[in-house]
CSV table of C-alpha atoms in Angstrom, one decimal:
chain,number,residue,atom,x,y,z
P,1,GLU,CA,-21.1,-77.4,30.9
P,2,ALA,CA,-23.2,-80.5,31.2
P,3,GLY,CA,-26.3,-80.6,29.0
P,4,VAL,CA,-29.8,-81.7,29.8
P,5,VAL,CA,-29.8,-85.3,31.2
P,6,GLN,CA,-32.7,-87.7,30.8
P,7,SER,CA,-33.2,-91.2,31.8
P,8,PRO,CA,-34.0,-93.8,30.9
P,9,ARG,CA,-33.1,-93.6,27.2
P,10,TYR,CA,-35.4,-96.4,26.2
P,11,LYS,CA,-38.4,-98.0,27.8
P,12,ILE,CA,-40.6,-100.8,26.6
P,13,ILE,CA,-43.8,-101.5,28.6
P,14,GLU,CA,-47.1,-103.2,28.1
P,15,LYS,CA,-50.3,-101.1,27.8
P,16,LYS,CA,-51.9,-100.2,31.1
P,17,GLN,CA,-48.6,-100.2,32.9
P,18,PRO,CA,-47.2,-97.0,34.5
P,19,VAL,CA,-44.0,-95.4,33.4
P,20,ALA,CA,-41.9,-92.4,34.5
P,21,PHE,CA,-39.2,-90.3,32.9
P,22,TRP,CA,-36.7,-88.2,34.7
P,23,CYS,CA,-35.0,-85.0,33.6
P,24,ASN,CA,-32.1,-82.9,35.0
P,25,PRO,CA,-31.9,-79.5,33.3
P,26,ILE,CA,-28.8,-77.4,32.6
P,27,SER,CA,-27.6,-75.9,35.8
P,28,GLY,CA,-29.1,-72.4,36.4
P,29,HIS,CA,-31.9,-72.9,33.9
P,30,ASN,CA,-35.1,-71.9,35.6
P,31,THR,CA,-37.5,-73.0,32.8
P,32,LEU,CA,-38.1,-76.6,32.0
P,33,TYR,CA,-40.1,-78.1,29.2
P,34,TRP,CA,-41.5,-81.6,28.5
P,35,TYR,CA,-42.2,-82.3,24.8
P,36,ARG,CA,-43.5,-85.4,23.0
P,37,GLN,CA,-42.2,-86.1,19.5
P,38,ASN,CA,-44.1,-88.6,17.4
P,39,LEU,CA,-42.3,-90.3,14.4
P,40,GLY,CA,-41.8,-87.9,11.5
P,41,GLN,CA,-43.1,-84.9,13.5
P,42,GLY,CA,-41.7,-82.0,15.4
P,43,PRO,CA,-41.8,-81.8,19.2
P,44,GLU,CA,-45.0,-80.8,20.8
P,45,LEU,CA,-45.1,-79.1,24.2
P,46,LEU,CA,-46.7,-81.0,27.0
P,47,ILE,CA,-45.9,-78.8,30.0
P,48,ARG,CA,-43.7,-75.9,30.9
P,49,TYR,CA,-42.3,-75.1,34.4
P,50,GLU,CA,-41.0,-71.9,35.7
P,51,ASN,CA,-39.0,-73.0,38.8
P,52,GLU,CA,-41.5,-75.3,40.6
P,53,GLU,CA,-44.6,-73.9,39.1
P,54,ALA,CA,-46.3,-75.5,36.1
P,55,VAL,CA,-47.3,-72.4,34.1
P,56,ASP,CA,-48.5,-74.1,30.9
P,57,ASP,CA,-49.9,-77.5,31.0
P,58,SER,CA,-52.7,-77.0,28.6
P,59,GLN,CA,-51.5,-79.8,26.3
P,60,LEU,CA,-50.9,-82.3,29.0
P,61,PRO,CA,-53.5,-85.2,29.0
P,62,LYS,CA,-54.3,-84.9,32.6
P,63,ASP,CA,-56.4,-88.0,32.9
P,64,ARG,CA,-53.2,-90.2,32.6
P,65,PHE,CA,-50.2,-87.8,32.6
P,66,SER,CA,-48.7,-86.1,35.6
P,67,ALA,CA,-45.5,-84.1,36.1
P,68,GLU,CA,-43.6,-82.6,39.0
P,69,ARG,CA,-40.6,-80.4,39.5
P,70,LEU,CA,-39.6,-80.5,43.1
P,71,LYS,CA,-37.2,-77.8,44.3
P,72,GLY,CA,-37.2,-76.3,40.9
P,73,VAL,CA,-34.5,-78.5,39.5
P,74,ASP,CA,-35.2,-82.1,38.4
P,75,SER,CA,-38.5,-83.1,36.9
P,76,THR,CA,-40.4,-86.3,36.5
P,77,LEU,CA,-43.1,-87.0,33.9
P,78,LYS,CA,-45.4,-89.9,34.6
P,79,ILE,CA,-47.9,-91.8,32.5
P,80,GLN,CA,-50.5,-94.1,34.2
P,81,PRO,CA,-51.9,-96.1,32.6
P,82,ALA,CA,-50.0,-96.1,29.3
P,83,GLU,CA,-51.8,-96.6,26.0
P,84,LEU,CA,-50.6,-97.8,22.7
P,85,GLY,CA,-50.8,-94.2,21.3
P,86,ASP,CA,-48.3,-93.0,23.9
P,87,SER,CA,-45.4,-94.6,22.0
P,88,ALA,CA,-43.2,-91.6,21.2
P,89,VAL,CA,-40.0,-89.9,22.2
P,90,TYR,CA,-40.3,-87.8,25.3
P,91,LEU,CA,-38.0,-84.8,25.3
P,92,CYS,CA,-37.0,-82.6,28.1
P,93,ALA,CA,-35.6,-79.1,27.4
P,94,SER,CA,-34.5,-76.1,29.5
P,95,SER,CA,-33.9,-72.5,29.0
P,96,LEU,CA,-32.5,-69.7,31.3
P,97,THR,CA,-35.9,-67.9,31.5
P,98,PRO,CA,-39.2,-68.3,29.6
P,99,ALA,CA,-38.4,-65.3,27.6
P,100,ALA,CA,-35.2,-66.9,26.4
P,101,TYR,CA,-36.5,-68.8,23.4
P,102,GLU,CA,-33.2,-70.7,23.1
P,103,GLN,CA,-34.2,-74.1,24.4
P,104,TYR,CA,-31.7,-76.9,24.9
P,105,PHE,CA,-32.9,-80.4,24.6
P,106,GLY,CA,-31.9,-83.6,26.2
P,107,PRO,CA,-31.5,-86.9,24.3
P,108,GLY,CA,-35.0,-88.0,25.0
P,109,THR,CA,-36.6,-91.2,26.2
P,110,ARG,CA,-38.0,-93.4,23.5
P,111,LEU,CA,-41.1,-95.1,24.8
P,112,THR,CA,-42.7,-98.2,23.2
P,113,VAL,CA,-46.0,-99.4,24.5
P,114,THR,CA,-47.0,-102.9,23.4
E,1,GLN,CA,-53.7,-74.9,8.2
E,2,LYS,CA,-50.8,-75.7,10.5
E,3,GLU,CA,-49.1,-72.7,12.1
E,4,VAL,CA,-45.7,-73.9,10.8
E,5,GLU,CA,-45.2,-75.9,7.7
E,6,GLN,CA,-42.1,-77.6,6.6
E,7,ASP,CA,-41.4,-79.9,3.6
E,8,PRO,CA,-40.5,-83.3,5.1
E,9,GLY,CA,-38.1,-84.3,2.3
E,10,PRO,CA,-36.0,-86.3,2.1
E,11,LEU,CA,-33.6,-83.9,0.4
E,12,SER,CA,-30.6,-85.6,-1.1
E,13,VAL,CA,-27.6,-83.6,-2.3
E,14,PRO,CA,-24.0,-84.3,-3.2
E,15,GLU,CA,-21.2,-83.2,-0.9
E,16,GLY,CA,-20.3,-79.6,-1.4
E,17,ALA,CA,-23.7,-78.5,-2.6
E,18,ILE,CA,-25.5,-75.5,-1.2
E,19,VAL,CA,-28.6,-76.6,0.7
E,20,SER,CA,-31.7,-74.6,1.2
E,21,LEU,CA,-34.2,-75.6,3.9
E,22,ASN,CA,-37.5,-73.6,4.3
E,23,CYS,CA,-40.5,-73.1,6.5
E,24,THR,CA,-43.6,-71.1,6.2
E,25,TYR,CA,-45.7,-69.8,9.0
E,26,SER,CA,-49.2,-68.3,9.5
E,27,ASN,CA,-49.0,-65.9,12.4
E,28,SER,CA,-47.4,-62.6,11.4
E,29,ALA,CA,-46.9,-61.8,15.1
E,30,PHE,CA,-44.0,-64.4,15.5
E,31,GLN,CA,-40.7,-62.8,16.3
E,32,TYR,CA,-38.3,-65.7,17.1
E,33,PHE,CA,-37.2,-68.0,14.3
E,34,MET,CA,-35.1,-71.0,15.4
E,35,TRP,CA,-33.3,-73.8,13.6
E,36,TYR,CA,-32.6,-77.1,15.2
E,37,ARG,CA,-30.6,-80.0,13.9
E,38,GLN,CA,-31.6,-83.5,15.0
E,39,TYR,CA,-29.5,-86.6,14.3
E,40,SER,CA,-31.2,-90.0,14.4
E,41,ARG,CA,-32.0,-91.1,17.9
E,42,LYS,CA,-30.7,-87.8,19.4
E,43,GLY,CA,-32.4,-84.7,20.8
E,44,PRO,CA,-32.8,-81.5,18.8
E,45,GLU,CA,-29.6,-79.3,18.9
E,46,LEU,CA,-30.0,-75.5,18.6
E,47,LEU,CA,-28.1,-74.3,15.5
E,48,MET,CA,-29.0,-70.7,15.3
E,49,TYR,CA,-31.9,-68.2,15.5
E,50,THR,CA,-32.9,-64.8,14.4
E,51,TYR,CA,-35.1,-62.3,16.1
E,52,SER,CA,-37.5,-60.3,14.1
E,53,SER,CA,-36.2,-60.0,10.5
E,54,GLY,CA,-33.0,-60.2,8.5
E,55,ASN,CA,-30.2,-62.5,8.1
E,56,LYS,CA,-27.7,-64.2,10.4
E,57,GLU,CA,-24.6,-66.1,9.5
E,58,ASP,CA,-22.6,-68.6,11.5
E,59,GLY,CA,-19.9,-70.4,9.6
E,60,ARG,CA,-21.4,-72.4,6.8
E,61,PHE,CA,-24.9,-71.7,8.0
E,62,THR,CA,-27.1,-68.7,7.1
E,63,ALA,CA,-30.6,-68.1,8.5
E,64,GLN,CA,-32.9,-65.7,6.6
E,65,VAL,CA,-36.3,-64.4,7.6
E,66,ASP,CA,-38.8,-62.8,5.2
E,67,LYS,CA,-41.6,-61.5,7.4
E,68,SER,CA,-43.6,-60.1,4.4
E,69,SER,CA,-43.9,-63.6,3.0
E,70,LYS,CA,-43.9,-65.4,6.3
E,71,TYR,CA,-41.1,-67.5,5.1
E,72,ILE,CA,-37.8,-68.5,6.7
E,73,SER,CA,-34.8,-70.3,5.2
E,74,LEU,CA,-31.7,-72.0,6.4
E,75,PHE,CA,-28.8,-72.2,3.9
E,76,ILE,CA,-25.9,-74.6,4.3
E,77,ARG,CA,-22.8,-73.9,2.2
E,78,ASP,CA,-20.3,-76.6,1.3
E,79,SER,CA,-22.5,-79.3,2.7
E,80,GLN,CA,-20.8,-82.3,4.3
E,81,PRO,CA,-22.0,-85.9,5.0
E,82,SER,CA,-21.9,-85.0,8.7
E,83,ASP,CA,-24.7,-82.5,8.0
E,84,SER,CA,-27.0,-85.4,7.2
E,85,ALA,CA,-29.8,-85.0,9.8
E,86,THR,CA,-33.4,-83.7,10.2
E,87,TYR,CA,-33.6,-80.0,10.4
E,88,LEU,CA,-36.5,-78.5,12.4
E,89,CYS,CA,-37.6,-74.9,12.3
E,90,ALA,CA,-39.3,-73.5,15.4
E,91,ILE,CA,-41.1,-70.3,15.7
E,92,GLY,CA,-42.3,-68.3,18.7
E,93,GLY,CA,-42.9,-65.0,20.3
E,94,GLY,CA,-46.3,-64.4,18.8
E,95,ASP,CA,-48.0,-64.0,22.1
E,96,SER,CA,-47.2,-64.1,25.8
E,97,SER,CA,-47.1,-67.9,26.0
E,98,TYR,CA,-43.4,-68.1,25.4
E,99,LYS,CA,-44.2,-71.2,23.3
E,100,LEU,CA,-42.1,-72.5,20.4
E,101,ILE,CA,-44.1,-74.1,17.5
E,102,PHE,CA,-42.0,-76.7,15.7
E,103,GLY,CA,-42.2,-77.7,12.0
E,104,SER,CA,-42.3,-81.4,11.2
E,105,GLY,CA,-38.7,-81.3,10.0
E,106,THR,CA,-36.9,-81.8,6.7
E,107,ARG,CA,-34.6,-84.9,6.4
E,108,LEU,CA,-31.3,-84.0,4.6
E,109,LEU,CA,-28.9,-86.6,3.2
E,110,VAL,CA,-25.6,-85.4,1.9
E,111,ARG,CA,-24.0,-88.0,-0.3
E,112,PRO,CA,-20.2,-88.3,-0.2
């Protein structure tokens, strides 16, 4: 069974530029999560989807971050414009259902904003 | 006070040692206690989890929950250099948010 796929793996951009991250969850997993992980810290939830619906986006900085999950499968997380403080690893995870606390993570996208 | 606290380490042990990794938490309503392993430049990998209280064993790994003390532990027996990684605890189920709260991780180094 294929795991969670993310691309790109690494991205270096200048501040004020836009950037997008893509995630393909494990097949059959209805719940998808985007996390941000700063150096030396644990992942912090940005947004959670149940199928196509964003059911928890309380931690998403909505002035510059947006996300979508069309057709309830793949998801894209966008930052526009990027700031220096956005440098982090962006992780995507999925689970069968929201009540299934077993979340499976992708390899992450390491973003560096210069 | 953070909801989940974890000693960042690093913890350095010789090969074959028994390793004890720990987290404390503040919300007594939490029910799910997860342990993830994260190698450098990789995503977290779910190792094991327990629901409510008690112990769970999987090979060389044992997870323990002490709800009275709000303290969880992961023990690794016969540690191997390949166990060198950051270990993250994650706790959830305290409300209807289905959210996992992660510790900051403990870095473990197993010396050959």
